[in-house]
Amino acid sequence: MKKQLYIIKIGGNCIDNPNELDTFLENFAALSVPKILIHGGGKIATQISQKLGIISKLVEGRRITSKEELEVVTMVYAGLINKKIVSNLQSKNCNALGLSGADANSILSKKRPVKTIDYGFVGDIEKINTEIIDVLLQKNITPVFSAITHDKNGTLLNTNADTIASSLAVALSQDYETTLIYCFEKKGVLRDTEDENSIISTLKFQEYQELKEQEIIYQGMIPKLDNCFDALQKGVQKVIISNIDFIKNTDSEHTEILS
Amino acid sequence: MKKQLYIIKIGGNCIDNPNELDTFLENFAALSVPKILIHGGGKIATQISQKLGIISKLVEGRRITSKEELEVVTMVYAGLINKKIVSNLQSKNCNALGLSGADANSILSKKRPVKTIDYGFVGDIEKINTEIIDVLLQKNITPVFSAITHDKNGTLLNTNADTIASSLAVALSQDYETTLIYCFEKKGVLRDTEDENSIISTLKFQEYQELKEQEIIYQGMIPKLDNCFDALQKGVQKVIISNIDFIKNTDSEHTEILS
């Protein structure tokens, strides 16, 4: 039987709130199964960019990662946030080790090709090298990934943390029974964004298509859910969308994604 | 027979010069022995602190690491510089993995006690956990350390990179035949700081004491050399002070420290 593995992504809202982050890390550290954490960036990178006088570029409403902004996200994601999380987890006796995709060539990506929009230094994942991750997990070490990858030609690339989480879950499903959990500010996928209690407890692909057509599911939830269904299709055992309560108590309300 | 291990520290001047850093990394990547890199910070942290409006505190000429500055050095050392070096080494087929002392609890330190000066968030090394380093080296992975450690209570600490290098060399001497190399801007220890060619090719402890008394060796060289002699006394096989040329060509001029 394959060993269990939890792959948990926490979003920016959690990172922006020190108390919430600490509670999450407390519960994460207490999980007895092997686990991997992937963290997003939060508002700190934007605040530091502004202070440094770097002007964020938006093209057609999409954020562009300029060379200057790549330096800021590398500092903030792979440095400040990653090391704060790692040292916090260490204080909670979770033997964390922080990684970017460049480290041990763990996540190889390719600079997004320019079609209509040049996204700048944004990477699309090409390959996960599971060997080092497996070595760490076997040593009871918990990998903590920031959303920075590289192209193996010396260029770091800003990469979507949700996609890193699903790609890791898929790649590690070969050897582990993987549960992929996206923790964000809501209890799950909502049927009515105005009503925090309208949680869809299970979401099947067919229903997802219908809810998209009805524009009940829209905007940022679409790429997140696409990642979820993609992960399930590619061998991930279980996919959950929840708030941080689920990590402590799996009976708390959440959305389970079903194929 | 013990396996060979090179532990190489590069200083800030090298990091501030992209071409010199690239040349160094090229030669470092080409070394066929197992190796560890430790890097200092360079001027980038100071520049970013200034841009962010953080005023550096000096007490009796010694720099104090405030909470704000700790955040900057964490970002810059463990994030920006570390990941740039790692991705550069990866492009040169050296399987680098960046670490701070918090990662896998590799370097445990203690906030420097306040005597006459409160240095702020500065750490003095208490323990090196060689297990993870050994696991990485066995997998042909090259650890790249930034000068950030932690206290295992959730606090990151700014730590002298020279001391990290000597502490790693000492700890790993149990299992490896270690060569500790400090690369800096000069070819070695100079008999006359005005004359770049007055390199002392071998320096014994007795001679070091005499040169200190004569004030031929002074200021920043003293803690560096103290680290060197300390390392030799505690089992490090060989200690070298050189510029980056030595990494490519061990026949180039350098200073070898002898007990």
Short mmCIF file of C-alpha atoms in Angstrom, two decimals, chain B residues 77-182:
data_model
loop_
_atom_site.label_atom_id
_atom_site.label_comp_id
_atom_site.label_asym_id
_atom_site.label_seq_id
_atom_site.Cartn_x
_atom_site.Cartn_y
_atom_site.Cartn_z
CA TYR B 77 20.56 36.79 1.74
CA ALA B 78 18.22 33.78 1.97
CA GLY B 79 16.00 34.91 -0.92
CA LEU B 80 17.51 37.04 -3.66
CA ILE B 81 21.22 36.17 -3.44
CA ASN B 82 20.78 32.56 -2.42
CA LYS B 83 18.30 31.72 -5.18
CA LYS B 84 20.30 33.61 -7.82
CA ILE B 85 23.38 31.59 -6.89
CA VAL B 86 21.41 28.33 -6.83
CA SER B 87 19.79 28.92 -10.23
CA ASN B 88 23.14 29.97 -11.69
CA LEU B 89 24.82 26.81 -10.37
CA GLN B 90 21.93 24.71 -11.69
CA SER B 91 22.52 26.20 -15.15
CA LYS B 92 26.14 25.02 -14.81
CA ASN B 93 25.00 21.48 -13.94
CA CYS B 94 25.88 21.76 -10.27
CA ASN B 95 22.93 20.36 -8.32
CA ALA B 96 22.77 23.17 -5.75
CA LEU B 97 20.22 23.47 -2.93
CA GLY B 98 19.99 26.69 -0.95
CA LEU B 99 19.65 26.65 2.81
CA SER B 100 19.40 28.94 5.77
CA GLY B 101 20.25 27.56 9.19
CA ALA B 102 16.52 27.29 9.90
CA ASP B 103 16.07 24.80 7.07
CA ALA B 104 16.04 21.29 8.50
CA ASN B 105 17.35 22.93 11.67
CA SER B 106 20.80 22.78 10.08
CA ILE B 107 22.38 25.64 12.04
CA LEU B 108 21.09 26.40 15.49
CA SER B 109 22.21 29.66 17.06
CA LYS B 110 21.50 31.80 20.08
CA LYS B 111 20.69 35.50 20.06
CA ARG B 112 23.86 37.21 21.22
CA PRO B 113 23.49 38.12 24.89
CA VAL B 114 23.51 41.82 25.69
CA LYS B 115 26.68 42.81 27.53
CA THR B 116 27.80 46.35 26.75
CA ILE B 117 26.27 46.30 23.26
CA ASP B 118 22.88 44.98 22.16
CA TYR B 119 23.61 43.66 18.67
CA GLY B 120 19.94 42.99 18.02
CA PHE B 121 18.99 39.94 15.96
CA VAL B 122 22.48 38.51 15.67
CA GLY B 123 23.08 34.82 16.29
CA ASP B 124 26.08 32.99 17.70
CA ILE B 125 26.25 29.41 16.47
CA GLU B 126 25.45 26.71 18.99
CA LYS B 127 25.11 23.57 16.93
CA ILE B 128 25.48 22.28 13.38
CA ASN B 129 23.18 19.39 12.51
CA THR B 130 25.28 17.48 10.03
CA GLU B 131 22.71 14.78 9.26
CA ILE B 132 20.80 16.66 6.56
CA ILE B 133 24.03 18.03 5.06
CA ASP B 134 25.39 14.53 4.88
CA VAL B 135 22.19 13.25 3.24
CA LEU B 136 22.44 15.97 0.58
CA LEU B 137 26.15 15.39 -0.09
CA GLN B 138 25.51 11.66 -0.47
CA LYS B 139 22.91 12.48 -3.11
CA ASN B 140 25.51 14.58 -4.97
CA ILE B 141 23.68 17.77 -3.99
CA THR B 142 25.69 20.91 -3.21
CA PRO B 143 24.38 22.85 -0.18
CA VAL B 144 24.53 26.64 -0.56
CA PHE B 145 24.22 28.42 2.78
CA SER B 146 23.12 32.00 3.33
CA ALA B 147 24.19 33.72 6.55
CA ILE B 148 20.83 33.40 8.29
CA THR B 149 20.32 30.98 11.18
CA HIS B 150 17.58 30.46 13.79
CA ASP B 151 17.11 29.81 17.48
CA LYS B 152 14.50 26.99 17.19
CA ASN B 153 12.04 29.28 18.98
CA GLY B 154 10.83 30.88 15.76
CA THR B 155 13.38 33.68 15.53
CA LEU B 156 15.70 34.06 12.55
CA LEU B 157 19.15 35.49 13.30
CA ASN B 158 21.76 37.30 11.22
CA THR B 159 24.99 35.31 11.52
CA ASN B 160 28.56 35.92 10.42
CA ALA B 161 29.19 33.98 7.19
CA ASP B 162 32.88 33.36 8.03
CA THR B 163 31.84 31.72 11.29
CA ILE B 164 29.19 29.63 9.54
CA ALA B 165 31.89 28.40 7.15
CA SER B 166 34.34 27.45 9.92
CA SER B 167 31.60 25.89 12.07
CA LEU B 168 30.40 23.77 9.14
CA ALA B 169 33.99 22.73 8.38
CA VAL B 170 34.63 21.73 11.98
CA ALA B 171 31.37 19.79 12.35
CA LEU B 172 31.86 17.95 9.06
CA SER B 173 35.49 17.07 9.85
CA GLN B 174 34.14 14.15 11.87
CA ASP B 175 33.13 12.42 8.65
CA TYR B 176 35.04 14.20 5.91
CA GLU B 177 38.56 15.39 5.21
CA THR B 178 37.65 19.05 5.02
CA THR B 179 39.37 21.92 3.23
CA LEU B 180 38.06 25.33 4.25
CA ILE B 181 38.62 28.10 1.71
CA TYR B 182 37.86 31.76 2.32
#
